[in-house]
Short mmCIF file of C-alpha atoms and ligand atoms in Angstrom, two decimals:
data_model
loop_
_atom_site.label_atom_id
_atom_site.label_comp_id
_atom_site.label_asym_id
_atom_site.label_seq_id
_atom_site.Cartn_x
_atom_site.Cartn_y
_atom_site.Cartn_z
CA MET A 217 12.61 -4.63 15.61
CA SER A 218 11.71 -3.80 19.15
CA LEU A 219 11.34 -6.62 21.67
CA ASP A 220 8.50 -4.61 23.22
CA LEU A 221 6.37 -5.54 20.24
CA LEU A 222 6.79 -9.23 21.05
CA SER A 223 6.00 -8.80 24.73
CA ALA A 224 2.32 -8.84 23.76
CA LEU A 225 2.80 -12.58 23.20
CA GLY A 226 3.48 -13.12 26.90
CA GLU A 227 5.04 -16.28 28.30
CA MET A 228 5.75 -17.84 24.89
CA VAL A 229 8.56 -15.32 24.23
CA SER A 230 12.02 -15.94 25.63
CA THR A 231 15.31 -14.10 25.25
CA GLU A 232 17.14 -16.23 27.77
CA SER A 233 20.78 -16.54 26.72
CA ASP A 234 21.09 -20.37 26.81
CA LEU A 235 17.92 -20.73 24.78
CA LEU A 236 19.15 -18.28 22.14
CA ASP A 237 22.34 -20.37 21.86
CA LYS A 238 20.37 -23.59 21.52
CA HIS A 239 18.32 -22.16 18.65
CA ALA A 240 21.25 -20.56 16.77
CA CYS A 241 21.76 -23.25 14.15
CA ASP A 242 20.54 -26.52 12.68
CA TRP A 243 22.66 -29.69 12.51
CA SER A 244 24.77 -28.36 9.61
CA ASN A 245 26.34 -25.96 12.15
CA VAL A 246 27.15 -23.42 9.46
CA ASN A 247 26.59 -19.64 9.94
CA ARG A 248 25.54 -19.88 13.62
CA GLN A 249 23.46 -16.86 14.63
CA ARG A 250 21.62 -16.28 17.88
CA PRO A 251 18.03 -15.23 17.12
CA ARG A 252 16.54 -12.05 18.56
CA ALA A 253 14.04 -14.09 20.55
CA VAL A 254 12.56 -17.58 20.68
CA LEU A 255 8.78 -18.07 20.53
CA ARG A 256 7.54 -21.38 21.95
CA PRO A 257 3.78 -21.65 21.45
CA ARG A 258 1.86 -24.44 23.16
CA THR A 259 -1.27 -24.29 20.99
CA VAL A 260 -2.21 -23.66 17.38
CA ALA A 261 -4.03 -20.51 18.50
CA GLU A 262 -0.74 -19.24 19.94
CA VAL A 263 1.09 -19.97 16.66
CA SER A 264 -1.61 -18.00 14.89
CA SER A 265 -1.45 -15.00 17.22
CA ALA A 266 2.38 -14.97 17.02
CA LEU A 267 2.30 -14.89 13.21
CA LYS A 268 -0.48 -12.28 13.16
CA LEU A 269 1.66 -9.97 15.25
CA CYS A 270 4.88 -10.63 13.31
CA HIS A 271 3.01 -10.11 10.04
CA ALA A 272 1.57 -6.81 11.20
CA HIS A 273 5.02 -5.52 12.15
CA GLY A 274 7.06 -7.16 9.37
CA ILE A 275 9.08 -9.33 11.78
CA ALA A 276 10.91 -12.23 10.09
CA VAL A 277 10.11 -15.65 11.63
CA VAL A 278 12.19 -18.81 11.26
CA PRO A 279 10.23 -22.01 12.01
CA GLN A 280 12.25 -24.64 13.88
CA GLY A 281 11.52 -28.30 14.51
CA GLY A 282 14.11 -30.67 15.96
CA LEU A 283 17.06 -28.80 14.35
CA THR A 284 18.40 -31.91 12.64
CA GLY A 285 18.16 -30.30 9.20
CA LEU A 286 21.31 -30.42 7.08
CA ALA A 287 20.70 -27.50 4.72
CA GLY A 288 20.70 -24.50 7.06
CA GLY A 289 16.92 -24.12 6.62
CA ALA A 290 16.22 -23.56 10.33
CA THR A 291 19.24 -21.34 11.02
CA PRO A 292 18.22 -17.73 11.77
CA ARG A 293 19.90 -14.58 10.51
CA ALA A 294 20.71 -11.53 12.60
CA GLY A 295 17.61 -9.88 14.07
CA GLN A 296 15.23 -12.73 13.18
CA VAL A 297 12.86 -14.44 15.57
CA VAL A 298 12.67 -18.22 15.88
CA LEU A 299 9.34 -20.01 16.29
CA SER A 300 10.08 -23.39 17.83
CA LEU A 301 7.44 -26.13 17.66
CA GLU A 302 8.99 -28.06 20.57
CA ARG A 303 6.05 -27.44 22.93
CA LEU A 304 3.35 -28.15 20.36
CA LYS A 305 3.60 -31.91 20.62
CA GLY A 306 1.53 -35.01 21.23
CA ILE A 307 -0.41 -37.78 19.52
CA GLU A 308 -4.00 -36.61 19.25
CA GLU A 309 -5.58 -39.71 17.76
CA ILE A 310 -4.85 -43.11 16.30
CA ASP A 311 -7.74 -44.25 14.12
CA ALA A 312 -7.10 -47.95 13.59
CA ASP A 313 -10.03 -48.45 11.21
CA SER A 314 -8.92 -45.63 8.93
CA ALA A 315 -5.23 -46.55 9.54
CA THR A 316 -4.25 -42.96 10.36
CA MET A 317 -2.71 -41.01 13.20
CA THR A 318 -3.16 -37.31 13.92
CA VAL A 319 -0.18 -35.65 15.58
CA LEU A 320 0.89 -32.16 16.56
CA ALA A 321 3.83 -30.93 14.49
CA GLY A 322 6.38 -30.83 17.33
CA THR A 323 6.04 -34.55 18.06
CA PRO A 324 9.39 -36.34 17.65
CA LEU A 325 9.33 -38.90 14.83
CA GLU A 326 10.34 -41.74 17.17
CA THR A 327 7.45 -40.96 19.55
CA ALA A 328 5.01 -41.21 16.63
CA GLN A 329 6.63 -44.47 15.43
CA LYS A 330 6.31 -46.03 18.90
CA ALA A 331 2.70 -44.89 19.30
CA ALA A 332 1.79 -46.47 15.95
CA GLU A 333 3.56 -49.67 16.94
CA GLY A 334 1.74 -49.71 20.28
CA ALA A 335 -1.53 -49.71 18.32
CA GLY A 336 -0.36 -52.66 16.19
CA LEU A 337 0.26 -50.39 13.20
CA TYR A 338 3.31 -49.08 11.36
CA LEU A 339 4.51 -45.59 10.49
CA ALA A 340 6.73 -46.14 7.47
CA LEU A 341 8.71 -42.89 7.76
CA ASP A 342 12.13 -43.57 9.30
CA ILE A 343 15.35 -41.56 9.28
CA GLY A 344 18.56 -41.71 11.31
CA SER A 345 17.65 -38.59 13.33
CA ARG A 346 14.34 -40.16 14.47
CA GLY A 347 14.93 -39.40 18.17
CA SER A 348 15.28 -35.62 17.65
CA CYS A 349 13.57 -34.62 14.42
CA GLN A 350 9.89 -33.70 14.52
CA ILE A 351 6.99 -34.71 12.32
CA GLY A 352 6.49 -31.04 11.32
CA GLY A 353 10.16 -30.81 10.28
CA ASN A 354 9.90 -34.10 8.40
CA VAL A 355 6.92 -32.81 6.45
CA ALA A 356 8.47 -29.36 5.91
CA THR A 357 11.57 -31.01 4.39
CA ASN A 358 9.71 -33.90 2.71
CA ALA A 359 12.14 -36.24 4.45
CA GLY A 360 13.19 -39.45 2.74
CA GLY A 361 15.11 -42.07 4.69
CA ASN A 362 15.38 -45.80 4.78
CA HIS A 363 12.01 -47.02 3.54
CA VAL A 364 11.37 -44.77 0.56
CA ILE A 365 11.99 -47.65 -1.82
CA ARG A 366 8.81 -49.35 -0.58
CA TYR A 367 6.63 -46.62 0.97
CA GLY A 368 7.71 -43.33 -0.66
CA MET A 369 8.91 -40.11 0.95
CA ALA A 370 7.21 -38.10 3.74
CA ARG A 371 4.90 -36.68 1.08
CA ALA A 372 3.39 -40.12 0.55
CA GLN A 373 2.71 -40.59 4.29
CA VAL A 374 0.70 -37.36 4.68
CA LEU A 375 -3.07 -37.42 4.22
CA GLY A 376 -4.08 -34.25 6.05
CA LEU A 377 -2.35 -31.08 7.15
CA GLU A 378 -3.05 -28.01 9.21
CA THR A 379 -0.90 -24.99 8.48
CA VAL A 380 -0.77 -21.47 9.85
CA LEU A 381 -0.15 -18.92 7.11
CA ALA A 382 2.10 -15.86 7.42
CA ASP A 383 -0.83 -13.61 8.39
CA GLY A 384 -2.03 -16.02 11.10
CA THR A 385 -4.81 -17.68 9.08
CA VAL A 386 -5.24 -21.33 10.11
CA LEU A 387 -5.61 -23.44 6.97
CA SER A 388 -7.05 -26.76 8.05
CA SER A 389 -7.28 -29.73 5.73
CA LEU A 390 -7.03 -32.61 8.18
CA THR A 391 -8.51 -35.19 5.86
CA LYS A 392 -8.00 -38.90 6.51
CA VAL A 393 -8.65 -40.05 2.98
CA MET A 394 -6.31 -40.88 0.15
CA LYS A 395 -8.84 -39.89 -2.47
CA ASN A 396 -9.75 -36.21 -2.53
CA ASN A 397 -9.84 -34.74 -6.01
CA THR A 398 -11.49 -31.47 -5.11
CA GLY A 399 -9.32 -28.93 -6.85
CA TYR A 400 -5.69 -28.07 -6.14
CA ASP A 401 -3.97 -30.16 -3.49
CA LEU A 402 -2.90 -27.36 -1.17
CA ASN A 403 -1.41 -29.72 1.40
CA GLN A 404 1.18 -30.92 -1.09
CA LEU A 405 2.30 -27.32 -1.60
CA PHE A 406 3.47 -27.04 2.00
CA ILE A 407 5.25 -30.39 2.02
CA GLY A 408 8.92 -29.73 1.27
CA SER A 409 8.49 -25.94 1.45
CA GLU A 410 11.02 -25.69 4.32
CA GLY A 411 9.02 -23.23 6.39
CA THR A 412 8.78 -20.62 3.63
CA LEU A 413 5.02 -20.87 2.94
CA GLY A 414 3.43 -21.64 6.29
CA ILE A 415 3.97 -23.22 9.69
CA ILE A 416 2.76 -26.80 9.88
CA THR A 417 0.91 -27.41 13.13
CA ARG A 418 -0.95 -30.74 12.74
CA VAL A 419 -0.45 -33.73 10.46
CA VAL A 420 -2.63 -36.73 9.63
CA LEU A 421 -0.26 -39.58 8.79
CA ARG A 422 -1.05 -42.72 6.88
CA LEU A 423 -0.33 -45.97 8.74
CA TYR A 424 0.23 -49.53 7.51
CA PRO A 425 -0.24 -52.96 9.08
CA ARG A 426 2.77 -53.68 11.28
CA PRO A 427 5.13 -56.07 9.46
CA ARG A 428 5.30 -59.37 11.37
CA ALA A 429 8.76 -60.26 10.15
CA ARG A 430 11.78 -58.19 9.33
CA ARG A 431 15.02 -59.67 7.96
CA THR A 432 18.21 -57.74 7.32
CA ALA A 433 21.09 -58.88 5.11
CA LEU A 434 24.58 -57.51 4.58
CA ILE A 435 25.76 -58.48 1.13
CA ALA A 436 29.10 -58.16 -0.68
CA THR A 437 29.03 -57.60 -4.43
CA ALA A 438 31.53 -57.25 -7.29
CA ASP A 439 30.71 -53.65 -8.24
CA TYR A 440 27.92 -51.07 -8.64
CA GLY A 441 26.43 -52.84 -11.69
CA ALA A 442 26.17 -56.16 -9.81
CA THR A 443 24.59 -54.33 -6.86
CA VAL A 444 21.84 -52.93 -9.06
CA ARG A 445 21.24 -56.39 -10.59
CA LEU A 446 21.02 -57.79 -7.05
CA LEU A 447 18.45 -55.16 -6.08
CA ARG A 448 16.28 -55.91 -9.10
CA ARG A 449 16.55 -59.67 -8.44
CA LEU A 450 15.47 -59.22 -4.80
CA GLN A 451 12.50 -57.08 -5.86
CA ARG A 452 11.53 -59.52 -8.62
CA GLU A 453 11.82 -62.68 -6.55
CA LEU A 454 10.77 -61.46 -3.09
CA GLY A 455 8.72 -58.37 -3.87
CA ASP A 456 8.99 -56.92 -0.36
CA VAL A 457 12.31 -55.09 -0.24
CA SER A 458 11.78 -52.34 2.34
CA ALA A 459 15.32 -50.91 2.30
CA PHE A 460 18.29 -51.21 -0.02
CA GLU A 461 21.44 -49.27 0.77
CA ALA A 462 24.77 -49.30 -1.06
CA MET A 463 28.16 -48.74 0.54
CA TRP A 464 31.25 -48.08 -1.56
CA PRO A 465 34.25 -50.08 -0.24
CA ASP A 466 36.25 -47.19 1.26
CA PHE A 467 33.14 -46.12 3.20
CA TYR A 468 32.67 -49.66 4.60
CA ARG A 469 36.38 -49.93 5.48
CA TYR A 470 36.60 -46.54 7.17
CA VAL A 471 33.43 -46.95 9.23
CA THR A 472 34.08 -50.55 10.33
CA ASP A 473 37.73 -49.75 11.18
CA HIS A 474 36.65 -46.86 13.38
CA PRO A 475 36.56 -47.73 17.11
CA SER A 476 33.25 -45.86 17.57
CA THR A 477 31.46 -48.34 15.28
CA GLY A 478 32.58 -51.46 17.10
CA VAL A 479 31.51 -54.04 14.47
CA LYS A 480 32.92 -55.53 11.27
CA PRO A 481 30.60 -58.42 10.47
CA MET A 482 32.11 -59.04 7.04
CA ALA A 483 35.72 -58.69 5.78
CA ASP A 484 36.53 -55.25 4.35
CA THR A 485 38.26 -56.65 1.26
CA HIS A 486 35.18 -56.95 -0.97
CA PRO A 487 34.73 -54.50 -3.87
CA PHE A 488 31.24 -53.28 -2.84
CA TYR A 489 28.57 -53.71 -0.13
CA ALA A 490 24.80 -53.57 0.14
CA LEU A 491 22.45 -53.62 3.10
CA SER A 492 18.93 -54.79 2.49
CA GLU A 493 15.85 -55.17 4.66
CA PHE A 494 12.76 -57.24 3.93
CA GLN A 495 9.41 -56.94 5.61
CA GLY A 496 7.08 -59.90 5.47
CA SER A 497 4.29 -61.64 7.26
CA GLU A 498 5.58 -65.17 7.88
CA PRO A 499 8.94 -65.18 9.68
CA ASP A 500 10.11 -68.76 8.87
CA ARG A 501 8.87 -68.87 5.31
CA ASP A 502 10.28 -65.37 4.61
CA CYS A 503 13.68 -66.37 5.96
CA THR A 504 13.87 -69.43 3.72
CA ARG A 505 12.77 -67.47 0.65
CA LEU A 506 15.42 -64.84 1.35
CA GLU A 507 18.18 -67.41 1.88
CA GLU A 508 17.26 -69.19 -1.35
CA CYS A 509 17.14 -65.92 -3.27
CA LEU A 510 20.57 -64.85 -1.96
CA ALA A 511 22.01 -68.27 -2.85
CA ARG A 512 20.74 -67.87 -6.42
CA ALA A 513 22.21 -64.34 -6.52
CA ILE A 514 25.64 -65.69 -5.49
CA GLU A 515 25.42 -68.44 -8.10
CA ALA A 516 24.57 -65.90 -10.82
CA GLY A 517 27.39 -63.54 -9.78
CA ASP A 518 25.05 -60.79 -8.57
CA ALA A 519 26.48 -61.23 -5.05
CA LEU A 520 29.77 -62.54 -3.64
CA ASP A 521 28.80 -63.22 -0.05
CA ALA A 522 25.81 -62.59 2.23
CA LEU A 523 25.18 -62.46 5.97
CA LEU A 524 21.66 -62.69 7.33
CA ALA A 525 21.21 -60.97 10.71
CA GLN A 526 20.26 -63.59 13.31
CA SER A 527 18.69 -61.14 15.75
CA GLU A 528 17.24 -57.65 15.94
CA ARG A 529 20.47 -56.63 17.70
CA GLU A 530 22.62 -57.90 14.85
CA ALA A 531 20.36 -56.17 12.31
CA ARG A 532 20.81 -52.93 14.29
CA SER A 533 24.61 -53.37 14.17
CA PHE A 534 24.46 -53.67 10.34
CA TRP A 535 22.48 -50.41 10.27
CA THR A 536 25.05 -48.76 12.55
CA ILE A 537 27.60 -49.27 9.79
CA ARG A 538 25.37 -47.77 7.13
CA GLU A 539 24.44 -44.79 9.32
CA GLY A 540 28.19 -44.08 9.39
CA ALA A 541 28.26 -41.91 12.52
CA ALA A 542 32.07 -42.34 12.53
CA LEU A 543 32.26 -39.97 9.54
CA ASP A 544 30.65 -37.16 11.55
CA LEU A 545 33.70 -37.20 13.84
CA LEU A 546 35.86 -35.89 10.97
CA PRO A 547 36.20 -32.12 11.40
CA TYR A 548 35.11 -29.98 8.44
CA LEU A 549 33.20 -32.79 6.74
CA ILE A 550 31.02 -31.56 3.87
CA ASN A 551 27.93 -33.63 3.06
CA PHE A 552 26.22 -33.86 -0.31
CA ASP A 553 22.88 -35.50 -1.04
CA VAL A 554 22.24 -35.83 -4.76
CA SER A 555 20.00 -37.89 -6.99
CA ALA A 556 19.99 -39.24 -10.53
CA PRO A 557 18.45 -42.29 -12.18
CA THR A 558 19.81 -45.48 -10.56
CA ALA A 559 21.39 -46.51 -13.89
CA GLN A 560 23.60 -43.38 -13.85
CA LEU A 561 24.55 -43.23 -10.17
CA GLY A 562 27.56 -45.57 -10.32
CA ALA A 563 29.23 -43.53 -13.06
CA LEU A 564 28.33 -40.28 -11.28
CA ALA A 565 29.96 -41.51 -8.05
CA ASP A 566 33.11 -42.55 -9.96
CA ARG A 567 33.38 -39.14 -11.65
CA LEU A 568 32.79 -37.21 -8.44
CA LYS A 569 35.42 -39.22 -6.57
CA ALA A 570 37.93 -38.87 -9.45
CA ASN A 571 37.42 -35.10 -9.81
CA LEU A 572 37.58 -34.42 -6.08
CA THR A 573 40.64 -36.63 -5.60
CA ALA A 574 42.40 -34.88 -8.50
CA ARG A 575 41.83 -31.54 -6.73
CA TRP A 576 42.50 -32.75 -3.13
CA PRO A 577 44.79 -35.80 -3.42
CA GLU A 578 44.98 -36.17 0.38
CA GLY A 579 41.18 -35.93 0.81
CA LEU A 580 38.69 -38.60 1.78
CA PHE A 581 35.51 -38.96 -0.33
CA PHE A 582 32.96 -41.48 0.87
CA VAL A 583 29.91 -42.52 -1.14
CA TYR A 584 26.91 -44.46 0.20
CA GLY A 585 23.16 -44.23 0.08
CA HIS A 586 19.73 -45.20 -1.08
CA ILE A 587 20.54 -46.33 -4.64
CA GLY A 588 17.14 -47.93 -5.17
CA ASP A 589 15.70 -44.41 -4.86
CA GLY A 590 18.39 -42.97 -7.18
CA ASN A 591 20.01 -41.17 -4.23
CA ILE A 592 23.60 -41.14 -3.03
CA HIS A 593 25.27 -39.27 -0.20
CA LEU A 594 28.83 -38.06 -0.56
CA SER A 595 30.75 -37.13 2.59
CA ALA A 596 33.80 -35.16 1.59
CA TRP A 597 36.80 -34.25 3.70
CA ALA A 598 39.49 -32.15 2.07
CA GLY A 599 41.54 -31.76 5.22
CA GLY A 600 41.23 -28.00 5.61
CA ALA A 601 38.68 -25.66 7.14
CA MET A 602 35.27 -25.70 5.50
CA ASP A 603 35.05 -22.11 4.31
CA ASP A 604 38.21 -22.51 2.26
CA VAL A 605 36.95 -25.44 0.23
CA ALA A 606 33.15 -25.56 0.43
CA HIS A 607 32.47 -23.31 -2.54
CA GLU A 608 34.97 -25.03 -4.80
CA MET A 609 33.64 -28.44 -3.80
CA ASP A 610 30.03 -27.33 -4.44
CA GLU A 611 31.04 -26.20 -7.92
CA ILE A 612 32.63 -29.56 -8.74
CA VAL A 613 29.81 -31.71 -7.32
CA TYR A 614 26.80 -29.67 -8.46
CA GLY A 615 28.41 -29.05 -11.87
CA GLU A 616 28.56 -32.84 -12.48
CA VAL A 617 25.00 -33.30 -11.19
CA ARG A 618 23.72 -30.56 -13.48
CA ARG A 619 25.51 -32.11 -16.48
CA ILE A 620 23.50 -35.34 -16.15
CA GLY A 621 20.20 -33.64 -15.24
CA GLY A 622 20.20 -34.88 -11.63
CA SER A 623 19.00 -33.16 -8.47
CA ILE A 624 21.32 -31.23 -6.14
CA SER A 625 19.11 -32.19 -3.20
CA ALA A 626 17.50 -35.61 -3.04
CA GLU A 627 16.14 -35.36 0.51
CA HIS A 628 17.76 -32.72 2.73
CA GLY A 629 16.29 -29.66 1.00
CA ILE A 630 17.76 -26.39 -0.24
CA GLY A 631 17.80 -24.20 2.90
CA THR A 632 20.55 -21.63 2.52
CA LEU A 633 23.44 -23.97 1.78
CA LYS A 634 22.25 -24.99 -1.70
CA ARG A 635 20.24 -21.91 -2.60
CA ALA A 636 22.82 -20.59 -5.07
CA TYR A 637 22.55 -23.86 -7.00
CA LEU A 638 18.75 -24.23 -7.20
CA GLY A 639 18.96 -23.29 -10.88
CA HIS A 640 21.15 -26.36 -11.50
CA SER A 641 18.10 -28.57 -10.95
CA ARG A 642 15.07 -26.33 -11.59
CA SER A 643 14.35 -24.21 -14.66
CA ALA A 644 13.99 -20.42 -14.60
CA ALA A 645 10.26 -20.86 -15.29
CA GLU A 646 9.88 -23.22 -12.32
CA ILE A 647 11.73 -20.84 -10.00
CA GLU A 648 9.56 -17.95 -11.17
CA ILE A 649 6.39 -19.91 -10.32
CA MET A 650 7.86 -20.73 -6.89
CA ARG A 651 8.44 -16.98 -6.36
CA ARG A 652 4.85 -16.17 -7.32
CA ILE A 653 3.50 -18.80 -4.92
CA LYS A 654 5.71 -17.43 -2.16
CA THR A 655 4.47 -13.88 -2.81
CA ALA A 656 0.83 -14.99 -2.89
CA LEU A 657 1.05 -16.80 0.47
CA ASP A 658 3.55 -14.56 2.23
CA PRO A 659 3.31 -11.10 0.61
CA ARG A 660 5.42 -9.41 3.31
CA GLY A 661 8.11 -12.10 3.10
CA ILE A 662 8.22 -12.77 6.85
CA LEU A 663 8.39 -16.58 6.73
CA ASN A 664 11.93 -17.95 6.68
CA PRO A 665 13.25 -15.22 4.34
CA GLY A 666 16.36 -16.05 2.34
CA LYS A 667 15.67 -19.79 2.33
CA VAL A 668 15.08 -21.98 -0.76
CA ILE A 669 14.44 -19.18 -3.30
C1 FAD B 721 21.88 -38.30 11.86
C2 FAD B 721 20.96 -37.71 10.82
C3 FAD B 721 20.37 -38.54 9.87
C4 FAD B 721 19.52 -38.00 8.91
N1 FAD B 721 18.96 -38.83 7.98
C5 FAD B 721 18.12 -38.32 7.07
C6 FAD B 721 17.52 -39.19 6.07
O1 FAD B 721 17.80 -40.38 6.00
N2 FAD B 721 16.66 -38.62 5.20
C7 FAD B 721 16.33 -37.29 5.25
O2 FAD B 721 15.51 -36.85 4.44
N3 FAD B 721 16.89 -36.47 6.15
C8 FAD B 721 17.77 -36.95 7.05
N4 FAD B 721 18.35 -36.11 7.96
C9 FAD B 721 18.03 -34.66 7.92
C10 FAD B 721 16.92 -34.20 8.91
O3 FAD B 721 16.80 -35.07 9.99
C11 FAD B 721 15.60 -34.04 8.16
O4 FAD B 721 15.69 -33.02 7.21
C12 FAD B 721 14.39 -33.79 9.11
O5 FAD B 721 13.20 -33.97 8.39
C13 FAD B 721 14.41 -32.38 9.73
O6 FAD B 721 13.44 -32.34 10.77
P1 FAD B 721 13.61 -31.34 12.00
O7 FAD B 721 12.38 -31.45 12.84
O8 FAD B 721 14.89 -31.56 12.69
O9 FAD B 721 13.58 -29.94 11.25
P2 FAD B 721 14.53 -28.62 11.40
O10 FAD B 721 15.95 -28.98 11.16
O11 FAD B 721 14.22 -27.97 12.68
O12 FAD B 721 13.97 -27.76 10.21
C14 FAD B 721 14.14 -28.16 8.87
C15 FAD B 721 13.37 -27.21 7.95
O13 FAD B 721 11.97 -27.33 8.15
C16 FAD B 721 11.39 -26.11 8.63
N5 FAD B 721 10.43 -26.49 9.66
C17 FAD B 721 10.64 -27.27 10.77
N6 FAD B 721 9.48 -27.48 11.41
C18 FAD B 721 8.52 -26.85 10.70
C19 FAD B 721 7.10 -26.71 10.85
N7 FAD B 721 6.44 -27.28 11.85
N8 FAD B 721 6.44 -25.96 9.94
C20 FAD B 721 7.09 -25.38 8.89
N9 FAD B 721 8.41 -25.48 8.70
C21 FAD B 721 9.11 -26.20 9.60
C22 FAD B 721 12.56 -25.27 9.13
O14 FAD B 721 12.29 -23.88 8.97
C23 FAD B 721 13.68 -25.72 8.20
O15 FAD B 721 13.62 -25.05 6.97
C24 FAD B 721 19.24 -36.60 8.91
C25 FAD B 721 19.84 -35.76 9.85
C26 FAD B 721 20.69 -36.31 10.80
C27 FAD B 721 21.31 -35.38 11.80
#
């Protein structure tokens, strides 16, 4: 591919060395590769003209958002061009009566959250990378996060979408309505497609009334089974559980012992931990209801101890533990993100830990995650360099997940890192239909080639 071809795109093209380095990899930091050039369009028309040109000349384009992806989906290969959405950003409209906001795809999630809040509304999508990830990336990966249990995944927050297809066609379906049964839902096709079917340029997001009260509790339980009973009790008796996270005891101990975390609000000797958040409308009444419910849970044996955060700051410190940034400081950490029905997750976690420990007795295998959504994360550290162990670890973990009919990717996507295992969770017929859709929308295969399928 000649760079001269791209020069027709003018100022949006850059081959500056620092920029090529910055765009060489997503957060997974595997298979770093400087792209041939970085395209940074400022308008949808520029995205369209860039794709038109790349399509005409068969130039492979890798869409990039905030580069917080964990599956290698935004990492280029040799000779490919990156199209970064970082300049295509901004809140275009907040429509309070329709409870929607229209944003450009490169808008950081946190910026959109704050804008909604400023208008007295609430954007339910929330993930740990909120400061860096972009709305377009969230939609392209169908991000999950902390509030899925109450509001659903990114898919459920999207009402309208504008996408630029591989040949530069702008497909605009920026509807603000929930009800639109007029044939196939094309928007849903692009959600979770990881940049392989089109480049998302604008999104209409659904907003909710801003919760007036938010309470966060850190709870110790006897085991996984008791934790699930606790979750169901909280949902039954309070009805407004907006987050429910489980932490296996070695995870809690490691993270709270680590100096970078700086808090240990509850002793690390309990068998299991949960973190739950409740959104309500009447702060005092909600607090009393929650306290009474937790007291009943302790009496019934569904919980051993509970701490209710007394301030937003304390609630944040509970979340710091769950976000487990201390784990990321371990070199060569391998992260898994799998799902299965909640009833099976405890046994799955036990088997994974037992099998991995049998193979790497000196390793550390931490389990935590969104068990109400049937999703656990496993952060595995075998001690050695990643390349030596990654494949063997994938085989062990994804083999177990396949055996129980679970999903090898609950929220982070397939990218390149899980591509070889797509058939563990999707049938041959499903993968064939995915291929046909890809060919129909991107016949020259220029959009994010080698990703997902
Ligand atoms: C600390 C941390 C916490 C995280 N927590 C969560 C979590 O709780 N839940 C969760 O689901 N994920 C989580 N993630 C993963 C990551 O943040 C999400 O996958 C996020 O949605 C990626 O957005 P991004 O803008 O960074 O996309 P990128 O990493 O830039 O790209 C991701 C994929 O989307 C494609 N893409 C990006 N923008 C567009 C676009 N505009 N049009 C078409 N394709 C595009 C890329 O080609 C790539 O395939 C976390 C990551 C980190 C680092």
